Amino acid sequence: MGQYTAPDYYLLDELIGEEHLLIRDSVRQWVNTELMPVIEYHAQRAEFPKQLLPGMAQLGLFGPTIPENYGGAGLDYLAYGLMMQELERGDSGIRSTASVQGSLVMYPIYAYGSEEQKQRYLRKLASGELMGCFGLTEPNHGSDPGSMLTRFEDDGDAVLLNGSKMWISNAPFADIAMVWAKNPEGKVQGLIVERGMEGFTTPETHNKWSLRASATGELVFDNVRVPKSNILPGVTGMRGPLSCLNQARYGIAWGALGAAMDCYDTALRYAGERKQFGKPIAGFQLQQKKLAEMVTEITKGQLLVWRLAQLKNEDRATPAQISMAKRNNVVTALHVAREARQVLGAMGITSEYPIMRHMMNLESVVTYEGTHDVHLLITGMDITGINAFN
C-alpha cells in the first residue's frame, strides 16, 4: 500500500499550498502506516478498529474546523476536505467515524450550543475522550426527516424522550448522541443524550455487506429523562440538522474522491504488471480506455471540490452546490471502483486489493447523507425554483 501515487493530472497540488499539502501528507502517511495494514482484517470480521481512535484524534481528524479555544485544530475547509480524502482512501467507514464526530456532533454543539455545552463537550470530543453519534434517520423516515416520530415532553427541569433512530454510525460505542426530536409544539430541536441515561440503548446492526469496518446501530429512547440544559438553545426546526448534513456532505464529496483515487491507482499499477498475450494489459486499448476515463472523471471531481473549498472558506457555498459535489463525486467513485475491479479481473474481488471493499462501502455512501436521487432533485429545485418533493 505504501506504493500509492495520488493522481494529479491537472497539477492541482500547485494550487493547494505548502501548509495544506503538509496536513494532507501527514494524514496520508498515517493511513499508509496505521490504517492500511489492519483495515482488511477488521472489514472481514465486521468490526470497528477502535485502536485507531487515539491516532485520529492526535492528527486533528475530529472537528478540524472547530476553533482551537474549543479544542479543535482551527483549520479551514480545504484542509478538512484533504483530510477526509486521505481518510476515505483508506476506508469509507473510518472516514464516516471522523465525519460524524466533527460535522454531526461537534459542529452543532459549536454552532448552536450554549457556552456551557461547548465547554463541557467540545474538547473531550476533539481529543477522542468522548465519541459521538448523530440521531436523525428513523426506521420509517429517511429522506423525509421532518416527519420524524421521536419526540419529547416536558418533565420539570428535564424532558422525557421517546422514539428510535436507525442506521446510526458510531452508535454502538458512542458516549453521547446528538439527537433530533420534536418538542411538545412539534418543532425539531437537538438534544445531547448521554450513554448511561436510563432507558437509552444502542443495539448494533449486524449482517452488513457495506461499511463493515464501521460500527452501525440504532438509538432507542424509552422515557429517557434528559436535562433541559442538554437541549441546544441556538436553533429550532429542520435548519439545525440540515446544516450539520451540509458539513458532512462537503466532507463526503472529498472523501469519495479518495476512494476513487485508490481504486484508480491500484488498477493502473496492476495493469502495468499483469501480462497477457505477451505484454502488460495496460498496452491494450480497452484497458487504456478504462484507465483514461477513470483519471478524467477523478480530475473533474478534484476541480469541483477544490472550487467548493474556496466557496466554503468564503462562506458562499450553497447547500445545492454541496449536494451537486456529493452526488457527482460519489457516483464517480462507484463507477471508478467497478471499472477498476474489471481491470483486476478475479483478483479484484479478493481482499488482497482494496477495490471490492471500496465498492461495497460506496454503496452506502451513495445513499447516506441524502440519496443519489434526492441530491439530483435538490439541484433540480435550485435551477427551476420548483420543489419536486411535494
CSV table of C-alpha atoms in Angstrom, one decimal:
chain,number,residue,atom,x,y,z
A,1,MET,CA,0.0,0.0,0.0
A,2,GLY,CA,3.0,2.3,0.5
A,3,GLN,CA,3.3,2.4,-3.3
A,4,TYR,CA,0.3,4.7,-3.6
A,5,THR,CA,0.7,7.5,-6.0
A,6,ALA,CA,-2.2,10.0,-6.0
A,7,PRO,CA,-3.4,11.0,-9.4
A,8,ASP,CA,-3.0,14.8,-10.0
A,9,TYR,CA,-3.5,15.1,-13.8
A,10,TYR,CA,-4.2,18.9,-13.7
A,11,LEU,CA,-1.4,19.7,-11.2
A,12,LEU,CA,-3.8,20.8,-8.5
A,13,ASP,CA,-1.1,20.4,-5.8
A,14,GLU,CA,0.3,23.7,-7.2
A,15,LEU,CA,-3.0,25.4,-6.2
A,16,ILE,CA,-3.2,23.9,-2.7
A,17,GLY,CA,-0.2,25.5,-0.9
A,18,GLU,CA,2.5,24.1,1.2
A,19,GLU,CA,0.8,24.2,4.6
A,20,HIS,CA,-2.2,22.3,3.2
A,21,LEU,CA,0.0,19.7,1.5
A,22,LEU,CA,1.8,19.1,4.8
A,23,ILE,CA,-1.6,18.4,6.5
A,24,ARG,CA,-2.7,16.1,3.7
A,25,ASP,CA,0.6,14.2,3.6
A,26,SER,CA,0.6,13.7,7.4
A,27,VAL,CA,-2.8,12.0,7.1
A,28,ARG,CA,-1.7,10.1,4.0
A,29,GLN,CA,1.3,8.8,5.9
A,30,TRP,CA,-0.9,7.8,8.9
A,31,VAL,CA,-3.3,5.9,6.6
A,32,ASN,CA,-0.3,4.1,5.0
A,33,THR,CA,1.3,3.0,8.3
A,34,GLU,CA,-1.7,2.6,10.7
A,35,LEU,CA,-4.9,2.1,8.8
A,36,MET,CA,-3.9,0.1,5.6
A,37,PRO,CA,-2.2,-2.8,7.5
A,38,VAL,CA,-5.3,-3.6,9.6
A,39,ILE,CA,-8.3,-2.5,7.6
A,40,GLU,CA,-8.9,-5.7,5.6
A,41,TYR,CA,-8.6,-7.8,8.8
A,42,HIS,CA,-11.3,-5.6,10.5
A,43,ALA,CA,-13.6,-5.4,7.5
A,44,GLN,CA,-13.6,-9.2,7.0
A,45,ARG,CA,-14.6,-9.5,10.7
A,46,ALA,CA,-17.1,-6.7,10.6
A,47,GLU,CA,-15.6,-4.9,13.5
A,48,PHE,CA,-14.5,-1.3,14.0
A,49,PRO,CA,-10.8,-0.8,14.7
A,50,LYS,CA,-11.1,1.2,17.9
A,51,GLN,CA,-7.4,1.2,18.4
A,52,LEU,CA,-7.2,3.8,15.7
A,53,LEU,CA,-9.2,6.4,17.6
A,54,PRO,CA,-6.3,8.0,19.6
A,55,GLY,CA,-4.2,8.4,16.4
A,56,MET,CA,-7.1,10.0,14.6
A,57,ALA,CA,-7.6,12.5,17.5
A,58,GLN,CA,-3.9,13.3,17.5
A,59,LEU,CA,-4.0,14.1,13.8
A,60,GLY,CA,-6.8,16.6,14.4
A,61,LEU,CA,-9.3,14.5,12.4
A,62,PHE,CA,-12.1,15.1,14.9
A,63,GLY,CA,-13.5,18.6,14.3
A,64,PRO,CA,-10.6,20.1,12.4
A,65,THR,CA,-12.5,23.3,11.6
A,66,ILE,CA,-13.6,23.9,15.2
A,67,PRO,CA,-11.6,26.8,16.8
A,68,GLU,CA,-8.6,26.0,18.9
A,69,ASN,CA,-10.1,27.6,22.0
A,70,TYR,CA,-12.6,24.7,22.0
A,71,GLY,CA,-10.0,22.0,21.4
A,72,GLY,CA,-10.3,21.9,17.6
A,73,ALA,CA,-7.5,22.4,15.1
A,74,GLY,CA,-8.9,25.7,13.7
A,75,LEU,CA,-8.3,24.7,10.1
A,76,ASP,CA,-10.1,25.8,7.0
A,77,TYR,CA,-12.3,23.8,4.8
A,78,LEU,CA,-9.6,23.0,2.2
A,79,ALA,CA,-7.6,21.3,5.0
A,80,TYR,CA,-10.8,19.5,6.2
A,81,GLY,CA,-11.5,18.2,2.7
A,82,LEU,CA,-8.0,16.9,2.1
A,83,MET,CA,-8.0,15.1,5.4
A,84,MET,CA,-11.3,13.4,4.5
A,85,GLN,CA,-10.0,12.5,1.1
A,86,GLU,CA,-7.0,10.7,2.6
A,87,LEU,CA,-9.0,9.0,5.3
A,88,GLU,CA,-11.5,7.6,2.8
A,89,ARG,CA,-8.7,6.5,0.6
A,90,GLY,CA,-8.1,4.1,3.5
A,91,ASP,CA,-11.8,3.2,4.1
A,92,SER,CA,-15.2,4.9,3.9
A,93,GLY,CA,-16.2,3.6,7.3
A,94,ILE,CA,-13.2,5.2,9.1
A,95,ARG,CA,-13.9,8.5,7.3
A,96,SER,CA,-17.6,8.2,8.4
A,97,THR,CA,-16.4,8.0,12.1
A,98,ALA,CA,-14.5,11.2,11.7
A,99,SER,CA,-17.2,12.9,9.7
A,100,VAL,CA,-19.8,12.1,12.3
A,101,GLN,CA,-17.6,13.3,15.2
A,102,GLY,CA,-16.7,16.6,13.5
A,103,SER,CA,-19.6,17.6,11.3
A,104,LEU,CA,-22.6,16.0,13.0
A,105,VAL,CA,-21.7,16.1,16.7
A,106,MET,CA,-19.1,18.8,17.3
A,107,TYR,CA,-20.4,21.3,14.7
A,108,PRO,CA,-24.0,21.5,16.1
A,109,ILE,CA,-22.7,21.9,19.6
A,110,TYR,CA,-20.3,24.7,18.4
A,111,ALA,CA,-22.8,26.4,16.2
A,112,TYR,CA,-26.0,26.1,18.3
A,113,GLY,CA,-24.9,25.0,21.8
A,114,SER,CA,-24.7,27.1,25.0
A,115,GLU,CA,-21.3,28.2,26.2
A,116,GLU,CA,-21.6,25.6,29.0
A,117,GLN,CA,-22.3,22.8,26.5
A,118,LYS,CA,-19.3,23.9,24.4
A,119,GLN,CA,-17.0,23.8,27.4
A,120,ARG,CA,-18.4,20.5,28.6
A,121,TYR,CA,-18.2,18.5,25.4
A,122,LEU,CA,-16.0,20.0,22.6
A,123,ARG,CA,-12.5,19.5,24.0
A,124,LYS,CA,-13.4,15.9,25.0
A,125,LEU,CA,-14.8,15.2,21.6
A,126,ALA,CA,-11.8,16.7,19.8
A,127,SER,CA,-9.4,14.6,21.9
A,128,GLY,CA,-11.4,11.4,21.4
A,129,GLU,CA,-12.0,11.1,25.1
A,130,LEU,CA,-15.7,11.2,24.1
A,131,MET,CA,-17.1,9.8,20.9
A,132,GLY,CA,-20.4,10.9,19.5
A,133,CYS,CA,-23.1,9.9,17.1
A,134,PHE,CA,-25.9,11.7,15.2
A,135,GLY,CA,-29.6,10.6,15.5
A,136,LEU,CA,-31.8,11.9,12.7
A,137,THR,CA,-32.8,8.9,10.4
A,138,GLU,CA,-35.7,6.8,11.7
A,139,PRO,CA,-36.9,3.3,10.7
A,140,ASN,CA,-39.8,4.9,8.7
A,141,HIS,CA,-38.3,8.3,7.9
A,142,GLY,CA,-35.1,8.6,5.9
A,143,SER,CA,-35.3,11.1,3.0
A,144,ASP,CA,-38.2,12.9,4.8
A,145,PRO,CA,-36.7,13.5,8.3
A,146,GLY,CA,-39.2,16.3,9.0
A,147,SER,CA,-41.8,13.6,9.5
A,148,MET,CA,-39.9,12.1,12.4
A,149,LEU,CA,-41.8,10.5,15.3
A,150,THR,CA,-39.2,10.8,18.0
A,151,ARG,CA,-40.4,13.5,20.5
A,152,PHE,CA,-40.0,14.8,24.0
A,153,GLU,CA,-42.4,16.0,26.6
A,154,ASP,CA,-41.8,18.5,29.5
A,155,ASP,CA,-40.9,16.9,32.8
A,156,GLY,CA,-39.9,19.7,35.2
A,157,ASP,CA,-36.2,20.5,34.9
A,158,ALA,CA,-35.9,17.8,32.3
A,159,VAL,CA,-37.7,16.3,29.3
A,160,LEU,CA,-38.9,12.8,28.6
A,161,LEU,CA,-37.6,11.5,25.3
A,162,ASN,CA,-39.3,8.7,23.3
A,163,GLY,CA,-38.7,7.2,19.9
A,164,SER,CA,-35.9,5.5,17.9
A,165,LYS,CA,-33.3,6.2,15.3
A,166,MET,CA,-31.8,3.8,12.8
A,167,TRP,CA,-28.6,3.4,10.6
A,168,ILE,CA,-26.5,5.4,13.1
A,169,SER,CA,-22.8,5.3,12.6
A,170,ASN,CA,-20.7,5.1,15.8
A,171,ALA,CA,-23.9,4.3,17.8
A,172,PRO,CA,-22.7,1.0,19.4
A,173,PHE,CA,-19.7,2.8,21.1
A,174,ALA,CA,-20.7,6.4,21.3
A,175,ASP,CA,-20.6,8.2,24.6
A,176,ILE,CA,-23.1,10.9,23.6
A,177,ALA,CA,-25.7,11.1,20.9
A,178,MET,CA,-26.7,14.3,19.1
A,179,VAL,CA,-30.4,13.6,18.8
A,180,TRP,CA,-33.0,15.5,16.8
A,181,ALA,CA,-36.6,15.2,18.1
A,182,LYS,CA,-39.9,17.1,18.1
A,183,ASN,CA,-40.7,19.3,21.1
A,184,PRO,CA,-44.2,19.5,22.6
A,185,GLU,CA,-45.1,22.1,19.9
A,186,GLY,CA,-44.0,19.8,17.2
A,187,LYS,CA,-40.8,21.7,16.4
A,188,VAL,CA,-37.5,19.9,15.9
A,189,GLN,CA,-34.8,20.5,18.5
A,190,GLY,CA,-31.4,19.0,19.2
A,191,LEU,CA,-30.7,17.2,22.5
A,192,ILE,CA,-27.4,15.8,23.8
A,193,VAL,CA,-28.2,12.3,25.2
A,194,GLU,CA,-25.5,10.6,27.2
A,195,ARG,CA,-24.8,6.9,27.5
A,196,GLY,CA,-26.0,5.7,30.8
A,197,MET,CA,-29.2,7.7,30.9
A,198,GLU,CA,-31.9,5.3,31.9
A,199,GLY,CA,-34.0,4.0,29.0
A,200,PHE,CA,-31.3,4.8,26.4
A,201,THR,CA,-29.9,1.8,24.4
A,202,THR,CA,-27.9,1.4,21.3
A,203,PRO,CA,-28.4,-2.1,19.7
A,204,GLU,CA,-25.8,-2.9,17.0
A,205,THR,CA,-26.8,-3.5,13.4
A,206,HIS,CA,-25.3,-6.8,12.1
A,207,ASN,CA,-25.0,-8.6,8.7
A,208,LYS,CA,-23.9,-5.6,6.6
A,209,TRP,CA,-22.1,-6.1,3.3
A,210,SER,CA,-21.1,-2.4,3.3
A,211,LEU,CA,-19.1,-0.3,5.8
A,212,ARG,CA,-18.1,-3.5,7.5
A,213,ALA,CA,-15.3,-1.8,9.5
A,214,SER,CA,-17.7,0.9,10.8
A,215,ALA,CA,-19.9,0.3,13.8
A,216,THR,CA,-23.6,0.9,13.0
A,217,GLY,CA,-26.6,0.7,15.3
A,218,GLU,CA,-29.9,2.0,16.5
A,219,LEU,CA,-30.7,4.6,19.2
A,220,VAL,CA,-33.7,3.6,21.3
A,221,PHE,CA,-35.3,6.0,23.7
A,222,ASP,CA,-37.8,4.7,26.3
A,223,ASN,CA,-38.8,7.6,28.6
A,224,VAL,CA,-35.2,8.8,28.7
A,225,ARG,CA,-35.0,11.8,31.2
A,226,VAL,CA,-32.7,14.4,29.6
A,227,PRO,CA,-31.9,17.6,31.5
A,228,LYS,CA,-33.1,20.7,29.8
A,229,SER,CA,-29.6,22.0,30.0
A,230,ASN,CA,-28.8,19.4,27.3
A,231,ILE,CA,-31.1,20.9,24.7
A,232,LEU,CA,-29.3,23.1,22.1
A,233,PRO,CA,-30.6,26.6,22.6
A,234,GLY,CA,-29.4,28.1,19.3
A,235,VAL,CA,-31.7,26.5,16.7
A,236,THR,CA,-35.3,25.2,16.2
A,237,GLY,CA,-36.6,23.4,13.2
A,238,MET,CA,-35.1,21.4,10.4
A,239,ARG,CA,-32.4,24.1,9.7
A,240,GLY,CA,-30.4,22.6,12.6
A,241,PRO,CA,-29.9,19.0,11.4
A,242,LEU,CA,-29.8,20.1,7.7
A,243,SER,CA,-26.9,22.5,8.4
A,244,CYS,CA,-25.0,19.6,10.0
A,245,LEU,CA,-25.7,17.4,7.0
A,246,ASN,CA,-24.2,20.1,4.7
A,247,GLN,CA,-21.0,20.0,6.7
A,248,ALA,CA,-20.9,16.2,6.4
A,249,ARG,CA,-21.8,16.1,2.7
A,250,TYR,CA,-19.0,18.5,2.0
A,251,GLY,CA,-16.6,16.0,3.6
A,252,ILE,CA,-18.1,13.1,1.7
A,253,ALA,CA,-17.6,14.9,-1.6
A,254,TRP,CA,-13.8,14.9,-0.8
A,255,GLY,CA,-13.8,11.5,0.8
A,256,ALA,CA,-15.4,9.6,-2.0
A,257,LEU,CA,-12.8,11.0,-4.3
A,258,GLY,CA,-10.1,9.4,-2.1
A,259,ALA,CA,-11.7,6.0,-2.6
A,260,ALA,CA,-11.8,6.6,-6.4
A,261,MET,CA,-8.1,7.7,-6.4
A,262,ASP,CA,-7.1,4.5,-4.5
A,263,CYS,CA,-9.1,2.3,-6.9
A,264,TYR,CA,-7.6,4.0,-10.0
A,265,ASP,CA,-4.0,3.9,-8.6
A,266,THR,CA,-4.5,0.2,-7.8
A,267,ALA,CA,-5.8,-0.6,-11.3
A,268,LEU,CA,-3.1,1.5,-13.0
A,269,ARG,CA,-0.3,-0.4,-11.2
A,270,TYR,CA,-1.9,-3.8,-11.7
A,271,ALA,CA,-2.4,-3.1,-15.5
A,272,GLY,CA,1.3,-2.3,-15.8
A,273,GLU,CA,2.4,-5.5,-14.1
A,274,ARG,CA,-0.2,-8.1,-15.3
A,275,LYS,CA,0.9,-9.6,-18.6
A,276,GLN,CA,-1.4,-11.3,-21.2
A,277,PHE,CA,-0.7,-12.2,-24.8
A,278,GLY,CA,2.9,-11.3,-24.3
A,279,LYS,CA,2.5,-7.7,-23.0
A,280,PRO,CA,1.2,-5.8,-20.0
A,281,ILE,CA,-2.6,-5.4,-20.2
A,282,ALA,CA,-2.0,-1.6,-19.9
A,283,GLY,CA,-1.0,-1.8,-23.5
A,284,PHE,CA,-4.4,-3.0,-24.7
A,285,GLN,CA,-6.9,-0.4,-26.0
A,286,LEU,CA,-9.9,-1.4,-23.8
A,287,GLN,CA,-7.8,-1.2,-20.6
A,288,GLN,CA,-6.4,2.2,-21.6
A,289,LYS,CA,-10.0,3.4,-22.3
A,290,LYS,CA,-11.0,2.3,-18.7
A,291,LEU,CA,-7.9,4.0,-17.1
A,292,ALA,CA,-8.2,7.2,-19.2
A,293,GLU,CA,-11.9,7.6,-18.3
A,294,MET,CA,-11.2,7.0,-14.6
A,295,VAL,CA,-8.5,9.6,-14.4
A,296,THR,CA,-10.7,12.1,-16.4
A,297,GLU,CA,-13.6,11.7,-14.0
A,298,ILE,CA,-11.4,11.9,-11.0
A,299,THR,CA,-9.8,15.1,-12.3
A,300,LYS,CA,-13.2,16.7,-12.8
A,301,GLY,CA,-14.2,15.7,-9.3
A,302,GLN,CA,-11.0,17.2,-7.9
A,303,LEU,CA,-11.7,20.5,-9.6
A,304,LEU,CA,-15.2,20.5,-8.3
A,305,VAL,CA,-14.2,20.1,-4.6
A,306,TRP,CA,-11.2,22.4,-4.9
A,307,ARG,CA,-13.6,25.2,-6.0
A,308,LEU,CA,-16.2,24.2,-3.5
A,309,ALA,CA,-13.5,24.5,-0.7
A,310,GLN,CA,-12.8,28.1,-1.8
A,311,LEU,CA,-16.5,28.9,-1.7
A,312,LYS,CA,-16.9,27.2,1.7
A,313,ASN,CA,-13.9,29.2,3.1
A,314,GLU,CA,-15.6,32.4,1.9
A,315,ASP,CA,-18.9,31.2,3.5
A,316,ARG,CA,-20.5,31.3,0.0
A,317,ALA,CA,-21.0,27.6,-0.7
A,318,THR,CA,-24.8,26.9,-1.1
A,319,PRO,CA,-26.4,23.7,0.1
A,320,ALA,CA,-27.3,23.0,-3.5
A,321,GLN,CA,-23.6,23.3,-4.6
A,322,ILE,CA,-22.6,20.9,-1.8
A,323,SER,CA,-25.3,18.5,-3.0
A,324,MET,CA,-24.0,18.6,-6.5
A,325,ALA,CA,-20.5,17.8,-5.4
A,326,LYS,CA,-21.6,15.0,-3.1
A,327,ARG,CA,-23.7,13.3,-5.7
A,328,ASN,CA,-21.2,13.7,-8.5
A,329,ASN,CA,-18.1,12.5,-6.6
A,330,VAL,CA,-19.8,9.5,-5.0
A,331,VAL,CA,-21.2,8.2,-8.3
A,332,THR,CA,-17.8,8.9,-9.9
A,333,ALA,CA,-16.2,6.8,-7.2
A,334,LEU,CA,-18.6,4.0,-7.7
A,335,HIS,CA,-18.0,3.9,-11.4
A,336,VAL,CA,-14.2,4.0,-11.0
A,337,ALA,CA,-14.4,1.2,-8.4
A,338,ARG,CA,-16.4,-1.0,-10.8
A,339,GLU,CA,-14.2,-0.3,-13.8
A,340,ALA,CA,-11.0,-0.9,-11.6
A,341,ARG,CA,-12.5,-4.2,-10.4
A,342,GLN,CA,-12.8,-5.3,-14.0
A,343,VAL,CA,-9.2,-4.3,-14.8
A,344,LEU,CA,-8.1,-6.7,-12.0
A,345,GLY,CA,-10.3,-9.5,-13.1
A,346,ALA,CA,-10.8,-12.1,-10.4
A,347,MET,CA,-8.1,-10.5,-8.2
A,348,GLY,CA,-10.4,-7.5,-7.9
A,349,ILE,CA,-12.8,-9.4,-5.6
A,350,THR,CA,-10.2,-10.5,-3.1
A,351,SER,CA,-9.1,-8.7,0.0
A,352,GLU,CA,-5.5,-8.7,-1.4
A,353,TYR,CA,-6.6,-5.5,-3.1
A,354,PRO,CA,-8.9,-2.8,-1.7
A,355,ILE,CA,-11.3,-2.4,-4.7
A,356,MET,CA,-14.2,-4.7,-3.7
A,357,ARG,CA,-14.2,-3.2,-0.2
A,358,HIS,CA,-14.3,0.3,-1.6
A,359,MET,CA,-17.1,-0.7,-4.0
A,360,MET,CA,-19.2,-2.2,-1.2
A,361,ASN,CA,-18.6,0.8,1.1
A,362,LEU,CA,-19.6,3.3,-1.6
A,363,GLU,CA,-23.0,1.6,-2.0
A,364,SER,CA,-23.7,3.1,1.5
A,365,VAL,CA,-22.1,6.4,0.7
A,366,VAL,CA,-24.3,6.9,-2.4
A,367,THR,CA,-27.3,6.5,-0.1
A,368,TYR,CA,-26.5,8.2,3.2
A,369,GLU,CA,-26.5,11.9,3.9
A,370,GLY,CA,-29.1,12.4,1.2
A,371,THR,CA,-29.6,9.7,-1.5
A,372,HIS,CA,-28.3,10.0,-5.1
A,373,ASP,CA,-31.8,10.8,-6.3
A,374,VAL,CA,-32.6,13.3,-3.6
A,375,HIS,CA,-29.5,15.3,-4.4
A,376,LEU,CA,-30.5,15.4,-8.0
A,377,LEU,CA,-33.8,16.9,-7.0
A,378,ILE,CA,-32.1,19.4,-4.8
A,379,THR,CA,-30.2,20.6,-7.9
A,380,GLY,CA,-33.4,20.5,-9.9
A,381,MET,CA,-35.3,22.6,-7.4
A,382,ASP,CA,-32.3,25.1,-7.3
A,383,ILE,CA,-32.2,25.6,-11.0
A,384,THR,CA,-36.0,25.6,-11.7
A,385,GLY,CA,-37.3,27.1,-8.5
A,386,ILE,CA,-39.9,24.3,-8.3
A,387,ASN,CA,-40.0,21.8,-5.4
A,388,ALA,CA,-40.4,18.3,-6.7
A,389,PHE,CA,-40.5,16.7,-3.2
A,390,ASN,CA,-44.2,17.5,-2.5
